[in-house]
Short mmCIF file of N, CA, C and O in Angstrom, two decimals:
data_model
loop_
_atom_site.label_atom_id
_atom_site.label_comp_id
_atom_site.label_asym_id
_atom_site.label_seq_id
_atom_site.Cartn_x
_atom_site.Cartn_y
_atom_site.Cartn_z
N UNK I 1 -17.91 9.98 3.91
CA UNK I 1 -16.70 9.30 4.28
C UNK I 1 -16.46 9.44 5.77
O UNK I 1 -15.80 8.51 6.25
N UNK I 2 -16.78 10.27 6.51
CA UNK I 2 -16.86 10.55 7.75
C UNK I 2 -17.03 9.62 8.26
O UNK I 2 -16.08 8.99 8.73
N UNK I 3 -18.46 9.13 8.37
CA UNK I 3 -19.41 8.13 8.71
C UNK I 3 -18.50 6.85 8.52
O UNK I 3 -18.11 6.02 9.35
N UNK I 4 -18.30 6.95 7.28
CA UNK I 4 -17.55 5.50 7.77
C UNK I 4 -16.11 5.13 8.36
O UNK I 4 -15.87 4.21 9.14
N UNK I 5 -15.31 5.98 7.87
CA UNK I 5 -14.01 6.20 9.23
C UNK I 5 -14.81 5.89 10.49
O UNK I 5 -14.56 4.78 10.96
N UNK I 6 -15.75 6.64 11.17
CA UNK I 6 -16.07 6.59 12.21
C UNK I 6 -16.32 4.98 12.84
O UNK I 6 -15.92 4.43 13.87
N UNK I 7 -17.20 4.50 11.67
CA UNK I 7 -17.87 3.14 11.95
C UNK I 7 -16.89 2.15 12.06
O UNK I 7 -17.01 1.13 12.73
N UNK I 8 -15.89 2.47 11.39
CA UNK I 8 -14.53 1.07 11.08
C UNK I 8 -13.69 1.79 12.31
O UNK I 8 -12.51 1.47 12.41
N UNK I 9 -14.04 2.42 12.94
CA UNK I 9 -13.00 3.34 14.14
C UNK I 9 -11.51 3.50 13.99
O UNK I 9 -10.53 3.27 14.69
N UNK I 10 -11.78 4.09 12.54
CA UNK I 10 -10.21 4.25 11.98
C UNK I 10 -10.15 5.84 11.78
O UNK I 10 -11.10 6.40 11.23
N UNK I 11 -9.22 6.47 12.16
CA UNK I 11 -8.55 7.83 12.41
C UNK I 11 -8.80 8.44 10.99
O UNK I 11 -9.14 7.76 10.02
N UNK I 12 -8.60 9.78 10.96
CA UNK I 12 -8.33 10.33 9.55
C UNK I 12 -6.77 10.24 8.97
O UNK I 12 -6.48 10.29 7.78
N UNK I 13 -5.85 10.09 10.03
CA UNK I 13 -4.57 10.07 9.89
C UNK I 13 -4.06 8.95 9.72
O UNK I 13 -2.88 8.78 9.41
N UNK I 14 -5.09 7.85 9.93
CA UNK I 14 -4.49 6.53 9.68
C UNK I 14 -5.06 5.69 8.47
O UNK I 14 -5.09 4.47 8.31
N UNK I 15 -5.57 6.88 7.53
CA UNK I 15 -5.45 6.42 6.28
C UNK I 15 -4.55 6.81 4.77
O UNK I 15 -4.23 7.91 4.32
N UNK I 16 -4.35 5.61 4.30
CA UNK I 16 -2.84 6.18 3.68
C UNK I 16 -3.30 6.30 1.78
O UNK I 16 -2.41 6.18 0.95
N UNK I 17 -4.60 6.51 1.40
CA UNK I 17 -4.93 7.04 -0.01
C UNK I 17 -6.20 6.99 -0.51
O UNK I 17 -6.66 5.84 -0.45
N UNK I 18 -7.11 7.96 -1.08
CA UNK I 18 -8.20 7.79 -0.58
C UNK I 18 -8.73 8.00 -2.63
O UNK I 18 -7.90 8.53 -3.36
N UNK I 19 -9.59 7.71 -3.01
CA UNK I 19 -9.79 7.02 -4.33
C UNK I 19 -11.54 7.11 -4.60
O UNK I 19 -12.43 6.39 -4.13
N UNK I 20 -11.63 8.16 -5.44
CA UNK I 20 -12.83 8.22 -5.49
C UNK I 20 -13.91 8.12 -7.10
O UNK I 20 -13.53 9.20 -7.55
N UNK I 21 -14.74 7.68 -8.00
CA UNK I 21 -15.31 7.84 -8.98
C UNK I 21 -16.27 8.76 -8.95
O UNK I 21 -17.25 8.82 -8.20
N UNK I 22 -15.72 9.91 -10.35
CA UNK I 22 -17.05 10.91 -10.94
C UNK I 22 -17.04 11.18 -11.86
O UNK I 22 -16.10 11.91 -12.20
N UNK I 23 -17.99 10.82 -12.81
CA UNK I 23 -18.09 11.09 -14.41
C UNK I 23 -18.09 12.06 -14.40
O UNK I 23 -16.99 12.51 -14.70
N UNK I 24 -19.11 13.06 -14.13
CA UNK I 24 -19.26 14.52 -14.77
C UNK I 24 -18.62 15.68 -13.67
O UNK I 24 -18.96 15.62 -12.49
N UNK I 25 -17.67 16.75 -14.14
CA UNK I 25 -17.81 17.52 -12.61
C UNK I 25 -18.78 18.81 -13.32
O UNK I 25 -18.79 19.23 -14.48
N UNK I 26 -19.31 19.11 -12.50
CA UNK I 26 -20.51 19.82 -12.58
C UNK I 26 -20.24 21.33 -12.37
O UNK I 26 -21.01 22.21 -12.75
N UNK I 27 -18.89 21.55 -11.62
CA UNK I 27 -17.91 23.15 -11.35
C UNK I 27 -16.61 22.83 -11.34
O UNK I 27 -16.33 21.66 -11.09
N UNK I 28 -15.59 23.73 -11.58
CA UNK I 28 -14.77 23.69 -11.71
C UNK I 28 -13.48 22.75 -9.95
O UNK I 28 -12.38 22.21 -9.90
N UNK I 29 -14.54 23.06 -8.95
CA UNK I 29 -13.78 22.52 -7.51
C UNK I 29 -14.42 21.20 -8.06
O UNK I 29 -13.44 20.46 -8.14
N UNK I 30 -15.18 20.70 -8.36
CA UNK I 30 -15.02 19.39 -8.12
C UNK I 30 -14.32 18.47 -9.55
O UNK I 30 -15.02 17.80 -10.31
N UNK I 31 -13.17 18.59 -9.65
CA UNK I 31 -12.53 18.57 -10.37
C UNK I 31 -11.38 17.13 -9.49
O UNK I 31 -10.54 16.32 -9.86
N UNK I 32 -12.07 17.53 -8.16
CA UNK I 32 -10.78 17.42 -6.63
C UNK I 32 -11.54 16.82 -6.04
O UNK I 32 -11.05 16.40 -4.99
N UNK I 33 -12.85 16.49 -6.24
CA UNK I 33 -13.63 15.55 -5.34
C UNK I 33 -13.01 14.79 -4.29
O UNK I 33 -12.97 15.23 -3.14
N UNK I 34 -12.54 13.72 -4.60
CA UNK I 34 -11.65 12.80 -3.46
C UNK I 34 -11.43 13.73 -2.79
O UNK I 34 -12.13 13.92 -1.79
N UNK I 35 -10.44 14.56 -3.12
CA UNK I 35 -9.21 15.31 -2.13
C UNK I 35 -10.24 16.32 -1.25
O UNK I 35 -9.98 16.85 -0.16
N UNK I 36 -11.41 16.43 -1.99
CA UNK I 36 -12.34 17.77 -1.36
C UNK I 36 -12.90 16.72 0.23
O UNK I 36 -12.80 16.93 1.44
N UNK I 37 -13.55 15.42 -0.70
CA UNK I 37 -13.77 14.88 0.58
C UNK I 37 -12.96 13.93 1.24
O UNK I 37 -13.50 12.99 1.83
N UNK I 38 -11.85 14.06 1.22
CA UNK I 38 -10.53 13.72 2.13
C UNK I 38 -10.59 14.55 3.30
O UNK I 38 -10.79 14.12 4.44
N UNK I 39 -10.39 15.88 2.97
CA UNK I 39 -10.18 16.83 3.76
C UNK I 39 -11.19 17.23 4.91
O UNK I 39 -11.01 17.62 6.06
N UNK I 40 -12.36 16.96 4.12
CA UNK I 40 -13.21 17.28 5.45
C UNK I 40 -14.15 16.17 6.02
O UNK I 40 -15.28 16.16 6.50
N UNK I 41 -13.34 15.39 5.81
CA UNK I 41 -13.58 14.03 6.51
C UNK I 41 -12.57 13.54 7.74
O UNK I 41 -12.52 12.59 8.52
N UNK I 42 -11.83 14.71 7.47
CA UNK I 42 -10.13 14.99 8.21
C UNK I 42 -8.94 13.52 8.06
O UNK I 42 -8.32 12.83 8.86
N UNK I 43 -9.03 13.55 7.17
CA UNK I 43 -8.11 12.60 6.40
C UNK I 43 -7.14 13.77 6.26
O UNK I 43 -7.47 14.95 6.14
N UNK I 44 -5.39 13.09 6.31
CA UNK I 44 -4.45 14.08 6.35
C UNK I 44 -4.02 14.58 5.25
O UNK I 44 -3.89 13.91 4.22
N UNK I 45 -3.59 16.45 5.38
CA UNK I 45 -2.82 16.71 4.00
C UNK I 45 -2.25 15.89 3.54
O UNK I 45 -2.56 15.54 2.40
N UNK I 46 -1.32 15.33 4.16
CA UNK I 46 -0.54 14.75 3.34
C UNK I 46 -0.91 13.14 2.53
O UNK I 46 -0.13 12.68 1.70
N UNK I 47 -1.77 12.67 2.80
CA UNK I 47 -2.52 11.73 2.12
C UNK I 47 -3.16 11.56 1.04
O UNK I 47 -4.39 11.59 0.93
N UNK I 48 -2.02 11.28 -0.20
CA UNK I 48 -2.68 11.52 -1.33
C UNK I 48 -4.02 10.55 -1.97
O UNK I 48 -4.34 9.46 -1.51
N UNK I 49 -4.63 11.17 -3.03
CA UNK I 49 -6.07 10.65 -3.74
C UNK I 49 -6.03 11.23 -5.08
O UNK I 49 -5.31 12.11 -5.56
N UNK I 50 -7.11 10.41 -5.63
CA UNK I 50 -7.29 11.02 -7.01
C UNK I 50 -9.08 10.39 -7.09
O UNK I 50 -9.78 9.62 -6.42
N UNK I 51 -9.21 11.15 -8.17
CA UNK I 51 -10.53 11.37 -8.80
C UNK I 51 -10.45 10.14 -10.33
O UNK I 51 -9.72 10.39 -11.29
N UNK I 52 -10.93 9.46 -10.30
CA UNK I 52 -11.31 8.41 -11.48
C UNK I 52 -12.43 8.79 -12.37
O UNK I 52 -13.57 8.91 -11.93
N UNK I 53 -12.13 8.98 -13.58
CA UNK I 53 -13.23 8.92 -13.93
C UNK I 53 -12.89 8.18 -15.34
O UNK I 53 -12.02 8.51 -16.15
N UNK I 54 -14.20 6.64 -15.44
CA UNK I 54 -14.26 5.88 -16.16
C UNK I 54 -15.65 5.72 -17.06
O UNK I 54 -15.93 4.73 -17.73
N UNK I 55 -16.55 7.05 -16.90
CA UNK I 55 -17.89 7.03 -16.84
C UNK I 55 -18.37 5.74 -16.39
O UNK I 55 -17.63 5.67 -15.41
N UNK I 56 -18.97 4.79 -16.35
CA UNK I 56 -19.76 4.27 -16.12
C UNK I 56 -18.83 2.99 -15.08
O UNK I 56 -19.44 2.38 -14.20
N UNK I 57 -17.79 2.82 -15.27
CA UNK I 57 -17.05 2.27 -14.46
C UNK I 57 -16.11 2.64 -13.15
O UNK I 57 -15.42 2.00 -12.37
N UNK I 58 -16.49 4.16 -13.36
CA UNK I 58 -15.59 5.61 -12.69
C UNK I 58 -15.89 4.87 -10.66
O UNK I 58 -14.91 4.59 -9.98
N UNK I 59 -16.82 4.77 -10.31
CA UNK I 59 -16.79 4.17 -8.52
C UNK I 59 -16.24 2.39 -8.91
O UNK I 59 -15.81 1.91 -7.87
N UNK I 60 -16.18 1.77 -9.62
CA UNK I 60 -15.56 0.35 -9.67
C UNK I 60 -13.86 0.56 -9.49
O UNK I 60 -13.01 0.36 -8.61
N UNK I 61 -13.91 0.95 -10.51
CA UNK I 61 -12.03 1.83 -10.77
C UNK I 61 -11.81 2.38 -9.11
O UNK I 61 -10.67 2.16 -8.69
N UNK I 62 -12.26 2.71 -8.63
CA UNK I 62 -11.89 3.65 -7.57
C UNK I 62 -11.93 2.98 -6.43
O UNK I 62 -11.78 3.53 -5.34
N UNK I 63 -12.17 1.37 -6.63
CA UNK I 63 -12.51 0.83 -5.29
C UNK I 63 -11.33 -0.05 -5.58
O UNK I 63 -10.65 -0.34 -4.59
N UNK I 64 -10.94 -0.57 -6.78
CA UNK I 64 -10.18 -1.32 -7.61
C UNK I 64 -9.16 -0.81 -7.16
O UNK I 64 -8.52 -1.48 -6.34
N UNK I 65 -8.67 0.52 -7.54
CA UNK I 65 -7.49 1.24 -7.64
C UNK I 65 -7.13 1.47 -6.06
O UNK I 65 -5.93 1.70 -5.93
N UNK I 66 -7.96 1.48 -4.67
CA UNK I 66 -8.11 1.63 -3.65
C UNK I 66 -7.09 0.42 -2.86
O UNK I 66 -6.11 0.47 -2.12
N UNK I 67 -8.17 -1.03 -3.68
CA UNK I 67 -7.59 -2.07 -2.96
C UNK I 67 -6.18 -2.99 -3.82
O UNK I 67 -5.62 -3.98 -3.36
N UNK I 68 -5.83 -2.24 -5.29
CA UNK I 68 -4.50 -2.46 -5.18
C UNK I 68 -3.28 -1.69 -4.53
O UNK I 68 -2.11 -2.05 -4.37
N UNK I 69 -3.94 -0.47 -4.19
CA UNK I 69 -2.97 0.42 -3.24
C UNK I 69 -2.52 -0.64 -2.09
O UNK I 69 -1.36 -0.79 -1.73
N UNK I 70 -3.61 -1.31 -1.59
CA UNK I 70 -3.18 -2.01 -0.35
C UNK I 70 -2.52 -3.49 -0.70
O UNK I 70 -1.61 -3.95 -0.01
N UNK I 71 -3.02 -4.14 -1.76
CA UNK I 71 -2.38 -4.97 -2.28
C UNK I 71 -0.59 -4.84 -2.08
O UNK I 71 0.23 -5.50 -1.43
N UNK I 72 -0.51 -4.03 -2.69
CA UNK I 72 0.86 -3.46 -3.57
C UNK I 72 1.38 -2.74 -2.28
O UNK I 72 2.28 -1.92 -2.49
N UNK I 73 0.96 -2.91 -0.93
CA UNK I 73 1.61 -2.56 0.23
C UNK I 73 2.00 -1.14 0.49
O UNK I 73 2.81 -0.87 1.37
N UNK I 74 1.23 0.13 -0.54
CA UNK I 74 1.23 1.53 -0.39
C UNK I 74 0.61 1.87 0.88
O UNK I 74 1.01 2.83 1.53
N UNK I 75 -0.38 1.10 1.27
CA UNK I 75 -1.13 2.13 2.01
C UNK I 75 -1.63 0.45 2.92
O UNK I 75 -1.96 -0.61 2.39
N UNK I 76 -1.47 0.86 4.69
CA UNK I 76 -2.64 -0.34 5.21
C UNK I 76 -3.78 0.07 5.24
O UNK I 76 -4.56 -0.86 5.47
N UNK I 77 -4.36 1.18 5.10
CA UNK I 77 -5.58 1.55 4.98
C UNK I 77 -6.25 2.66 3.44
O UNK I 77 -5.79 3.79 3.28
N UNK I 78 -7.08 2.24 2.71
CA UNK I 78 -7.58 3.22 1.82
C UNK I 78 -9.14 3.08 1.52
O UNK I 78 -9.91 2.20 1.92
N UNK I 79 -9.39 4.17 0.71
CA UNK I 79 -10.77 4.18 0.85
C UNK I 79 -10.85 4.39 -0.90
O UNK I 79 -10.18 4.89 -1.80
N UNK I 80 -12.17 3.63 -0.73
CA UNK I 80 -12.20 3.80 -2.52
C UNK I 80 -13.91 3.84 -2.67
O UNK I 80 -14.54 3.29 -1.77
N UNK I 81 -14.46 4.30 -3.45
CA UNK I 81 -15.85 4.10 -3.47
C UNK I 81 -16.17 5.54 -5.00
O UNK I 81 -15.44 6.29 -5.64
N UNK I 82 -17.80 5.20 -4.94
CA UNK I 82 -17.97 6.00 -5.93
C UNK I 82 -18.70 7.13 -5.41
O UNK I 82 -19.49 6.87 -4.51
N UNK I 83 -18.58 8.75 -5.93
CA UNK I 83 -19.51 9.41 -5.39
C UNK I 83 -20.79 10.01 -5.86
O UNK I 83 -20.48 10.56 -6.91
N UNK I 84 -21.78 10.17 -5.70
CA UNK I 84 -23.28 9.90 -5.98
C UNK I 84 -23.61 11.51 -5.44
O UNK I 84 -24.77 11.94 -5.42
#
């Protein structure tokens, strides 16, 4: 997520919800995925996210759920994708 903040030359602070898909968590921290990689992507505390999981639809949902945030005028910027 870094990488691409960087590439769209958009701030960590100037994104307003960040939306991520994972079927299985594999330990108990990634439970928080999004929020894990919110944070050190330096996206702000206070910028909330969530973790989707739809198994097989779990990164669709999350890009879905991303761009009705912006739809629905929550956020001008969010990030949604699946993580691999």
């Amino acid at each position: 997520m870094h990488e691409a903040l960087a590439r769209a030359d958009v701030g960590g602070d100037q994104v307003g919800h960040v939306v991520f898909g994972n079927v299985i968590a594999t330990e108990p921290k990634n439970l928080y995925l999004a929020r894990v990689a919110a944070l050190n992507a330096g996206v702000s505390e206070a910028t909330p996210g969530f973790t989707a999981n739809r198994l097989c639809g779990s990164g669709l949902q999350a890009i879905i759920s991303a761009a009705q945030t912006i739809l629905l005028v929550y956020a001008d910027i969010a990030i949604g994708g699946p993580i691999q």
